Coordinates of C-alpha atoms in Angstrom, one line a residue:
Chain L
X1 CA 90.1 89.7 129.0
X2 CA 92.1 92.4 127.6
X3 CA 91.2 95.8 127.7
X4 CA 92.4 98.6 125.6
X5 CA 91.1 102.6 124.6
X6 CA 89.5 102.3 121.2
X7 CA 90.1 105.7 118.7
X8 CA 87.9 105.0 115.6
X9 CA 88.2 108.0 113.7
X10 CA 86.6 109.8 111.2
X11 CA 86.3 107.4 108.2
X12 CA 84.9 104.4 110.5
X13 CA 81.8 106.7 110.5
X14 CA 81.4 107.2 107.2
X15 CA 83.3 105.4 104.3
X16 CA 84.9 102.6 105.9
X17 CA 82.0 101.4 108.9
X18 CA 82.8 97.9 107.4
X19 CA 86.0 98.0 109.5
X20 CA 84.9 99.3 112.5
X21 CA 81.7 96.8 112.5
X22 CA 84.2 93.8 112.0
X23 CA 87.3 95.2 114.4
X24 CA 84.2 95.3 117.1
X25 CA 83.0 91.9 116.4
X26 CA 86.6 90.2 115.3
X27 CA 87.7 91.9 119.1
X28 CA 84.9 90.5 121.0
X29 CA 85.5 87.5 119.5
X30 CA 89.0 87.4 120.2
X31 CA 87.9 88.3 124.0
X32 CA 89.6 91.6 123.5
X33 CA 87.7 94.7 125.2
X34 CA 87.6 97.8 123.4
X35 CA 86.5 101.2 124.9
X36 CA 85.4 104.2 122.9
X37 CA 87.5 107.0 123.4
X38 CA 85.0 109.4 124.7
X39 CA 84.4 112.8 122.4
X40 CA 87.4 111.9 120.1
X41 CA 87.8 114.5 117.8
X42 CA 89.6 114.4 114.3
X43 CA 93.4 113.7 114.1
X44 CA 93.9 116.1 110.9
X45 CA 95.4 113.2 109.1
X46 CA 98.2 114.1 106.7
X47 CA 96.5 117.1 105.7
X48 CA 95.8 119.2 108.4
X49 CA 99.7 119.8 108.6
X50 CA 100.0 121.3 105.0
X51 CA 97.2 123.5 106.3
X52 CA 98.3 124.3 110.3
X53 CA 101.5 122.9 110.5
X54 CA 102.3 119.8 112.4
X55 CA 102.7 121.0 115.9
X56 CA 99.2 122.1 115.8
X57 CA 97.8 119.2 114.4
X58 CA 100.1 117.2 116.5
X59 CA 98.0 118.3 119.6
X60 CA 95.5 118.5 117.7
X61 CA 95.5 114.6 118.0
X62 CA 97.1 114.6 122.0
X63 CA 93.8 115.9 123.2
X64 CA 92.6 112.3 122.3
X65 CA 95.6 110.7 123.8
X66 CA 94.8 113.3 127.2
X67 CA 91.6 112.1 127.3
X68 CA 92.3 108.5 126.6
X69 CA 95.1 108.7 129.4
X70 CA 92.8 108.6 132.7
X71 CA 91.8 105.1 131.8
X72 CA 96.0 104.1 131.0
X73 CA 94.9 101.8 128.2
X74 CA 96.9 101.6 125.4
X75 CA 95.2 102.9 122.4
X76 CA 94.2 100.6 119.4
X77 CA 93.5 102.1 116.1
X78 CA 92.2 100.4 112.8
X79 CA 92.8 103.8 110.1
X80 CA 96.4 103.6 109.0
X81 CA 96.1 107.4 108.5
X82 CA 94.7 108.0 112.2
X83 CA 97.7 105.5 113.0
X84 CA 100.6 107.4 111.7
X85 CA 98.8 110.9 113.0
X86 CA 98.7 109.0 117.0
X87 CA 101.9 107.3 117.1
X88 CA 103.7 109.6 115.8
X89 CA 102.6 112.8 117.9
X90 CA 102.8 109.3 121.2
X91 CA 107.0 109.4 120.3
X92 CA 107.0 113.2 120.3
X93 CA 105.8 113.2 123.4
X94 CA 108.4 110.5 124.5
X95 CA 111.3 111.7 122.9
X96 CA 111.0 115.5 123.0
X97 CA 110.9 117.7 126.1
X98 CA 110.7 120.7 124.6
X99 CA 108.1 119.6 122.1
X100 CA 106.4 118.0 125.2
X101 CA 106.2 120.9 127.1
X102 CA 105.1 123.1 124.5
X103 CA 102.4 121.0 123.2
X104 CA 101.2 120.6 126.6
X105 CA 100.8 124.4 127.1
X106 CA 98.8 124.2 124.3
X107 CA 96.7 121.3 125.9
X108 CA 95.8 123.5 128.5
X109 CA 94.5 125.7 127.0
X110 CA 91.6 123.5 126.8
X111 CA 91.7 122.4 130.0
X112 CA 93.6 119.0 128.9
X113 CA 97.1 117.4 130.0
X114 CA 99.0 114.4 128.2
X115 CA 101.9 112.9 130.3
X116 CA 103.1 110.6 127.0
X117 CA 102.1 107.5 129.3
X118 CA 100.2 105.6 126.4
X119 CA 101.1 103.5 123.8
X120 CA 99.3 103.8 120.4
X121 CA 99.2 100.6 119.0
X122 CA 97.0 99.0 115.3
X123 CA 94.6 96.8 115.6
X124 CA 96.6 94.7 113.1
X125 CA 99.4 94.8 115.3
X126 CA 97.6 93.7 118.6
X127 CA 95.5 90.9 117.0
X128 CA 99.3 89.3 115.9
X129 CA 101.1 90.0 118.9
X130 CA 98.4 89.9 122.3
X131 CA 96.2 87.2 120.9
X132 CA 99.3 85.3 118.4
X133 CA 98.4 83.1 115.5
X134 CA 97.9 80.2 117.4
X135 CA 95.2 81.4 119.4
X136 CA 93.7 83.0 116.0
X137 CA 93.9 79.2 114.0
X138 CA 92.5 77.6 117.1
X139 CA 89.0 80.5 116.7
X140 CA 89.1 79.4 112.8
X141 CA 85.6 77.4 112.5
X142 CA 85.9 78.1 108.7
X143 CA 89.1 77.8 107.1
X144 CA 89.6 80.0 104.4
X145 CA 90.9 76.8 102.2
X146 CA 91.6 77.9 98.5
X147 CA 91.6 81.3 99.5
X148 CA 94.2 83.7 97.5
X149 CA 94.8 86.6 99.2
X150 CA 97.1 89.8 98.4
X151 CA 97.9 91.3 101.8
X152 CA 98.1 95.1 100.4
X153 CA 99.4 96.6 104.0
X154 CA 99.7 99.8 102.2
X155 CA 102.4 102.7 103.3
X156 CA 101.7 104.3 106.4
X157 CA 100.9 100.8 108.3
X158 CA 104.3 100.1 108.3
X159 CA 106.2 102.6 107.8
X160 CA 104.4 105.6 110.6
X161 CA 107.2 103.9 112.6
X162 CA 109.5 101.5 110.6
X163 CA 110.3 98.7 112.1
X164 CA 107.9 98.9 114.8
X165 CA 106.3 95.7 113.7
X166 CA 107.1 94.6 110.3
X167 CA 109.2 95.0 107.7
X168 CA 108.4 98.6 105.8
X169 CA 109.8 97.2 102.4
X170 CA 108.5 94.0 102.7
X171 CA 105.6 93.8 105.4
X172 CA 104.8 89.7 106.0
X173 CA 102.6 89.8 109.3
X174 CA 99.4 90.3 107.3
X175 CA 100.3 87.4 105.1
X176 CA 101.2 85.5 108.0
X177 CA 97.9 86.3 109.5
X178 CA 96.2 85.2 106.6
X179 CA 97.5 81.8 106.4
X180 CA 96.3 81.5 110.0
X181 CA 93.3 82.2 108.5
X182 CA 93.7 79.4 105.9
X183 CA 94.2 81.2 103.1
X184 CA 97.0 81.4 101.1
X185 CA 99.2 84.4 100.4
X186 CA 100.2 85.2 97.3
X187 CA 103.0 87.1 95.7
X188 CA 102.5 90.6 96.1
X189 CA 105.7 93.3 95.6
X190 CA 103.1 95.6 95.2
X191 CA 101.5 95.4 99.0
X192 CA 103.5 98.4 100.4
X193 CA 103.0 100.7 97.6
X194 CA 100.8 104.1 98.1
X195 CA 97.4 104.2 96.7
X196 CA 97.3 108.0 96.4
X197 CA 95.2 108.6 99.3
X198 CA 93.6 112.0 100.0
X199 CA 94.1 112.5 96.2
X200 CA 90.9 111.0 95.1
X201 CA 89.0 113.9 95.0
X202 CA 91.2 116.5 93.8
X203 CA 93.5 114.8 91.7
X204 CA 91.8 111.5 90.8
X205 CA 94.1 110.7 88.1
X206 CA 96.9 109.9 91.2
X207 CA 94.5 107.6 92.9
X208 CA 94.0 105.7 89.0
X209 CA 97.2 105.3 88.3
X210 CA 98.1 103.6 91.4
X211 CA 96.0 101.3 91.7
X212 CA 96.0 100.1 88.1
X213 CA 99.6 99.2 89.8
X214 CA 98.2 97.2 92.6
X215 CA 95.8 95.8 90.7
X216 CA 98.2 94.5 88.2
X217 CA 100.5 93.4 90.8
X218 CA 98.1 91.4 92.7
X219 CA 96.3 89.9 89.8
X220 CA 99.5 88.3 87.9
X221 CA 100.2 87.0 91.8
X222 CA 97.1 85.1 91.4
X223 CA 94.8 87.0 93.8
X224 CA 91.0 86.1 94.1
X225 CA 90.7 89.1 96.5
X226 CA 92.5 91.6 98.0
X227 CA 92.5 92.4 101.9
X228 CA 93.9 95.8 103.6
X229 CA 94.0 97.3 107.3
X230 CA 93.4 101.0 106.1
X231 CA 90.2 102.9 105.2
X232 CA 92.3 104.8 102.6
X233 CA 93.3 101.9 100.7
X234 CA 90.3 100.2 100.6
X235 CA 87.9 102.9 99.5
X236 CA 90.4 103.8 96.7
X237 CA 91.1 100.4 95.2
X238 CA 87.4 99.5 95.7
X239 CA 85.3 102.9 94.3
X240 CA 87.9 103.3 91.6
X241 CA 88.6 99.6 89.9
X242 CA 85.9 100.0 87.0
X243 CA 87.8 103.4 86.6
X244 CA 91.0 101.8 86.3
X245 CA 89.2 99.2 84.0
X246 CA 88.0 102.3 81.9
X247 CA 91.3 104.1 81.3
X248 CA 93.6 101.1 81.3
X249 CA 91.4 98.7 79.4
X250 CA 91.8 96.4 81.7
X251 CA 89.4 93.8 83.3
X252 CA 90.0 93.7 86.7
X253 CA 87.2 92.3 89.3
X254 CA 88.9 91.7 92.3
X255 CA 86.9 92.7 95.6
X256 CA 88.8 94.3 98.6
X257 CA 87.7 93.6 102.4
X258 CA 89.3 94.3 105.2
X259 CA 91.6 91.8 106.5
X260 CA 89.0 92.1 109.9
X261 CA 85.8 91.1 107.6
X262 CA 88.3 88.1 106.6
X263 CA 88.6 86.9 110.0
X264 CA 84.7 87.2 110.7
X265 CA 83.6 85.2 107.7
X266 CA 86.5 82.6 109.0
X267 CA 85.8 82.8 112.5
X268 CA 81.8 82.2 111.2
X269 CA 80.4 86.0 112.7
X270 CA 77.1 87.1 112.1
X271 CA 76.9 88.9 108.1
X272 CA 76.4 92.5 110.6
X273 CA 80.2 91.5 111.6
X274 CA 80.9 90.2 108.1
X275 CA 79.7 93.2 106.8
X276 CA 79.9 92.4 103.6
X277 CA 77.4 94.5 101.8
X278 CA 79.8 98.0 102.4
X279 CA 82.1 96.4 98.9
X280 CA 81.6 97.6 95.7
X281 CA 83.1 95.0 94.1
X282 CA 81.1 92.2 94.9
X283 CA 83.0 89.7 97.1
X284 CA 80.4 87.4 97.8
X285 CA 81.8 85.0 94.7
X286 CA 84.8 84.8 96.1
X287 CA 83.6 83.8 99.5
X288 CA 81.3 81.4 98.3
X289 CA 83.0 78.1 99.5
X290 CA 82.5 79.6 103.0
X291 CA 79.1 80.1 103.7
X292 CA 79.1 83.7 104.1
X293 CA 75.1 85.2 103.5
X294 CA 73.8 88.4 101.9
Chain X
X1 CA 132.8 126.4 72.9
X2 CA 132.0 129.7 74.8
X3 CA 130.9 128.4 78.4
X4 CA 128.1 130.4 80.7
X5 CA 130.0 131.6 83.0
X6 CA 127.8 134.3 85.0
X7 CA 127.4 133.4 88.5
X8 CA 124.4 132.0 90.0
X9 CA 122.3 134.0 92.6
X10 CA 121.3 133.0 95.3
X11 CA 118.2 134.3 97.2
X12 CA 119.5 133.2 101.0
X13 CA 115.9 135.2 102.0
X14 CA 114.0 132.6 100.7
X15 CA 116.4 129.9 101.3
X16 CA 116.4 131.0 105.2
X17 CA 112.6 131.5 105.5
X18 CA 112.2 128.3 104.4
X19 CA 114.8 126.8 106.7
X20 CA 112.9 128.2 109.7
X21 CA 109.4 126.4 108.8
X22 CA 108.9 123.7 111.3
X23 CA 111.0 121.2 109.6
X24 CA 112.5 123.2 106.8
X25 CA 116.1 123.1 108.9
X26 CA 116.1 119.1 107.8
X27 CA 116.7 120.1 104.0
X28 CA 120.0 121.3 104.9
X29 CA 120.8 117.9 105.4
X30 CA 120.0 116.7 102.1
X31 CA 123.1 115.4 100.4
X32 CA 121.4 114.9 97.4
X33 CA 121.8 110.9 96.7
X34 CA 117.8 110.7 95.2
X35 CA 117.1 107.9 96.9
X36 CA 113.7 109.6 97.7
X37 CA 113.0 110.7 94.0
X38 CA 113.3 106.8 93.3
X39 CA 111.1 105.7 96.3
X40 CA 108.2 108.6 95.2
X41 CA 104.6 106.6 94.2
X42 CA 104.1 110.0 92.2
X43 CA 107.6 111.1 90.9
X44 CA 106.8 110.7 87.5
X45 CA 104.2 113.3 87.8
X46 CA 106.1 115.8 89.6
X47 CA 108.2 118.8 88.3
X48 CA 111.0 118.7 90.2
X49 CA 111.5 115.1 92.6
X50 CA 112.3 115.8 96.7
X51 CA 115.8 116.0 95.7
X52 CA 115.6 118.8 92.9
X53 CA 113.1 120.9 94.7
X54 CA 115.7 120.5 98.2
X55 CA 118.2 121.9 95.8
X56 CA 116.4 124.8 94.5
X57 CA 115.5 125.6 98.1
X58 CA 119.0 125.8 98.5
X59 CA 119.7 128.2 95.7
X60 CA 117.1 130.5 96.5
X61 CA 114.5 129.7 93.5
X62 CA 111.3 130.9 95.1
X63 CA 108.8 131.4 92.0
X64 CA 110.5 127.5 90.9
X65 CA 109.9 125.9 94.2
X66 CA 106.3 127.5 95.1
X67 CA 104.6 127.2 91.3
X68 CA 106.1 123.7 91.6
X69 CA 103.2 120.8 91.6
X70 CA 106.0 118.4 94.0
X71 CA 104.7 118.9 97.5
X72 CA 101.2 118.8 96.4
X73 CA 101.6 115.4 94.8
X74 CA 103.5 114.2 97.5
X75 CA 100.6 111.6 99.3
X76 CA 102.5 111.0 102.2
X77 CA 103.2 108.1 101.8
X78 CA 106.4 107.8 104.5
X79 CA 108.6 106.1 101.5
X80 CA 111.2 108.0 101.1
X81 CA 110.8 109.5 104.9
X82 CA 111.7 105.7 106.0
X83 CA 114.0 105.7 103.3
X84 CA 116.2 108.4 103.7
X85 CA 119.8 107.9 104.6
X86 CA 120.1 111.9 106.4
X87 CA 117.0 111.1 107.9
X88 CA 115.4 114.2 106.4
X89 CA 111.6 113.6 107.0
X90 CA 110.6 114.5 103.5
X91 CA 107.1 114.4 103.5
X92 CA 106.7 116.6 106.8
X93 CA 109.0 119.3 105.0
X94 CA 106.3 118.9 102.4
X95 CA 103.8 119.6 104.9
X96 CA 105.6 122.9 105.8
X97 CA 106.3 123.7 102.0
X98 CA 102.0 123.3 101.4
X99 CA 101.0 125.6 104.5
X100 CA 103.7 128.0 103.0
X101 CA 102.8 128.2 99.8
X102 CA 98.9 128.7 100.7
X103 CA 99.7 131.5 102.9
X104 CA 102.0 132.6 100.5
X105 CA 99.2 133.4 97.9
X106 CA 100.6 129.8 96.1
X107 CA 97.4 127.7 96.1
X108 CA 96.6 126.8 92.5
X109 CA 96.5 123.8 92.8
X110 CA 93.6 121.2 93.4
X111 CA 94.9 119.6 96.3
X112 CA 95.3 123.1 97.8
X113 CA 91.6 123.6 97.7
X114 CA 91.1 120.3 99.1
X115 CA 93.6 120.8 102.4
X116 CA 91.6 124.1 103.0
X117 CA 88.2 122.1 102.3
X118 CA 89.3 119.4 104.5
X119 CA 90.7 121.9 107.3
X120 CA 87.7 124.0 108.0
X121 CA 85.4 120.6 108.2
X122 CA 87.9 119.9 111.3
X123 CA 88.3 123.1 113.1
X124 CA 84.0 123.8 112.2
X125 CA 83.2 120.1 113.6
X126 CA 86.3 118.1 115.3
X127 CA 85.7 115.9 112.7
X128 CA 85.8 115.7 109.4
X129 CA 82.6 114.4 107.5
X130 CA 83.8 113.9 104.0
X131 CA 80.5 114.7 102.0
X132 CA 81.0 118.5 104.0
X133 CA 85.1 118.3 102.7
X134 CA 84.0 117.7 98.8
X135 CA 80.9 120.2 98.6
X136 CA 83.4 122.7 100.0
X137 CA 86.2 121.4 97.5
X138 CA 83.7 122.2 94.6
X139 CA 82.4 125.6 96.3
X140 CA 86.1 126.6 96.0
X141 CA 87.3 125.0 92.5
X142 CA 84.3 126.5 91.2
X143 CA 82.3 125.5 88.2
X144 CA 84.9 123.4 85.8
X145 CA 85.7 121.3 88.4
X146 CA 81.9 120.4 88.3
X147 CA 82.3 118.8 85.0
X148 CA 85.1 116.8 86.3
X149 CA 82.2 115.7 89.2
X150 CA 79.6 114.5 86.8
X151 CA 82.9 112.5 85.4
X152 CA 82.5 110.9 88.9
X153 CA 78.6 110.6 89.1
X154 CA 78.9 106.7 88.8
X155 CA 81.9 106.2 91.4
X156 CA 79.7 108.2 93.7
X157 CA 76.0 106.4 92.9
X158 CA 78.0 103.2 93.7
X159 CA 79.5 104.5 97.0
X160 CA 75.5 105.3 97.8
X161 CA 74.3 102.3 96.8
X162 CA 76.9 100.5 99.1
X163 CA 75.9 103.0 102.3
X164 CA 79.9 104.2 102.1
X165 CA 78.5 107.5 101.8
X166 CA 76.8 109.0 104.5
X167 CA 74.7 112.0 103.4
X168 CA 74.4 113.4 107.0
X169 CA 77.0 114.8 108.8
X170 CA 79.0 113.4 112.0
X171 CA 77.4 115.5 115.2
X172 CA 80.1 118.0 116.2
X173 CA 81.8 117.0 119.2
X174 CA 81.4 118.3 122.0
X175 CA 84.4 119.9 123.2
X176 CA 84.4 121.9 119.9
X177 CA 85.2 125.4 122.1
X178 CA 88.3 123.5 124.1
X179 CA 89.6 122.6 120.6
X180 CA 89.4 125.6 118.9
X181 CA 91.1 127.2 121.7
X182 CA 93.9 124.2 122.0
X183 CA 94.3 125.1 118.0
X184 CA 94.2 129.0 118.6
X185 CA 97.2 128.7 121.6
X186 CA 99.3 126.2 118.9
X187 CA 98.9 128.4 116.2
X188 CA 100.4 131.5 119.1
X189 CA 103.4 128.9 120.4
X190 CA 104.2 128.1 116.7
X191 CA 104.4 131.2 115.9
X192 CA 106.3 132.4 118.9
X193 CA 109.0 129.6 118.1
X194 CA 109.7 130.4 114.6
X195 CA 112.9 132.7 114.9

């Protein structure tokens, strides 16, 4: 069994508990262990800094790699946002002596210290390379057979740290990962693009716009539904496609899970692990052919 | 053809200050190719792309750069960040440009309600409980923005319906007071560091 420091983050409490139910579930499954960060606290995301600058909100988000660093796991993390925040503040820590020793004077003021020990690595990422797609096809029990999916990876997945994993112009894990699954991958040159993230609320127009994009894109690829690593993407494609509908006259039904509620309805979880009552748009047509329940 | 020929002013001030934000040295480096106004998800909806606003950085335009809507449509999106060929990291500059301009007296803008909506959620509750960052959002837009919430009303019966919106907040955490001092001694190093 593998072992690793888990850092949910804010939206897996709220918006997006879909994901962390089926990253808990997909990783037991998987035999991967998963430990709770204890008394994680918010990593600011990409807004804190236009607020408090990024050296603040970059420890800020070291007091959760200070605490996660007496157990010397690395650190898995499902919310693309959280990811970008952790990994990038990780190679600061790395990389910059100066920044190191600064933040960490800031650490102590609380009482914490962060040596830069850790890794911060995504779920996504650690399902592909510590578990490998072989291992994944063999825990299959229902292929995903007939299954069109557009692998929308989104921006910061891949691009927090180009290269680090996958392609940032032209991600292909995820796709890859689906057609473990079964499923087929479809043409998407719309899978990296931005969804307008923390715009929703104050500038909803943004968040429209985009995804009549990725909407567009993944439908003339053939989609039947769209699957995404990140909280961001998924609650703004999925709470805003009857908006898109409205303004663009468009008729666009397509459901988006999480590419971890994928793998539960093909490895055959429980519907708690499935949990596929959190989407809007109603997947359960889609998923039909696989048994999933209500 | 008679040809303006009065010189243009620079304001090095502003040009300077903003060189000494966090990242704001980076925009030096700008050679002005646009490869991140034609990576942008929101250029078409911004006054002036990355590469104009480095430019009027550059020649001192203050009231131009700080009324501009660019860094607040920026989303962050690391495009043109992975993008670029100085290796300028556009959107953190944007970062510094947005916590300049609100303590600048520069925060029209929506989004600028939202950062500081979304900013004292964190540093009241180490985490952010998003029902708390949009009933502070409104507090501060005031009543038209209210209008554009009943717009909304459906999005957010659905996101109910579908138990994606939690109507309680998060508990705070419990090292809240080791926090707000970690963030109180950043703020003081920060500070200290900017010549």
């Amino acid at each position: 069994m593998m072992k690793y420091s888990l850092y949910p983050g804010c939206s897996m409490e709220a918006t997006a508990q879909a994901n962390l139910k089926s990253i808990i579930a997909v990783a037991k499954a998987l035999d991967l262990h998963l430990e709770e960060i204890p008394d994680w606290n918010c990593c600011g995301a990409t807004v804190a800094s236009g607020v408090v600058g990024d050296f603040t909100q970059q420890v800020m988000t070291a007091r959760n790699l200070a605490i996660a660093e007496a157990k010397g796991l690395d650190v898995v993390v499902g919310c693309s946002s959280c990811y970008l925040s952790l990994a990038v503040t990780n190679k600061r820590f790395k990389e910059d002596e100066h920044f190191k020793a600064k933040a960490n004077e800031a650490l102590a003021a609380g009482g914490y210290k962060y040596d830069g020990s850790l890794r911060v690595r995504q779920f996504l990422e650690v399902v592909i390379n510590d578990v490998g797609f072989d291992k994944i096809k063999a825990r299959v029990k229902k292929p995903l057979a007939g299954l069109k999916v557009a692998g929308y990876v989104g921006c910061q997945t891949v691009r927090a740290i180009p290269y680090e994993f996958d392609d940032p112009e032209y991600p292909v894990q995820m796709d890859k990962l689906m057609e473990a699954l079964g499923a087929t991958a479809t043409k998407f040159p719309m899978k990296a693009r931005c969804c307008g993230s923390s715009n929703a609320i104050a500038a909803t127009e943004i968040v429209i716009d985009q995804a009549y994009k990725i909407f567009e894109s993944a439908s003339e690829g053939g989609a039947d539904v769209i699957a995404t690593p990140c909280p961001m993407c998924q609650l703004n494609l999925d709470a805003y496609e009857q908006m898109v509908n409205q303004k663009y006259g468009t008729n666009f039904s397509l459901p988006i899970l999480f590419f971890t509620q994928l793998m539960a309805v093909a490895f055959d979880l429980p519907a708690d692990a499935q949990a596929l009552s959190y989407c809007i748009n109603s997947p359960y047509q889609a998923l039909a052919s696989y048994g999933v329940a209500r | 053809m008679e040809q303006n020929n009065k010189p243009v002013k620079y304001d090095l001030n502003f040009a300077r200050e903003i060189y000494n934000l966090e990242n704001g040295s980076y925009i030096k480096q700008c050679m002005q190719c646009g490869m991140c106004a034609i990576s942008c998800a929101t250029r078409e909806i911004m006054d002036y792309s990355p590469r104009r606003l480095f430019n009027l950085i550059k020649l001192g335009k203050k009231d131009e750069v700080m009324q501009a809507n660019t860094m607040w449509n920026c989303t962050s999106c690391c495009t043109c960040k992975a993008r670029c060929p100085r290796g300028v990291p556009i959107i953190d500059v944007m970062h510094d440009l947005k916590k300049y301009a609100i303590q600048n007296g520069y925060a029209d803008y929506p989004q600028a309600a939202f950062y500081k909506a979304f900013w004292a959620e964190v540093a009241g509750r180490g985490k952010v409980f998003e029902g708390g960052v949009t009933a502070r959002y409104y507090l501060l837009r005031g009543l038209d923005e209210v209008k554009k919430a009943m717009a909304m009303k459906d999005v957010g019966l659905k996101m109910l319906k579908h138990k994606r919106m939690p109507l309680f907040p998060p508990k705070k955490i419990k090292g809240l007071g080791n926090l707000k001092k970690i963030i109180k001694k950043a703020q003081e190093i920060e500070r200290r560091e900017a010549r």
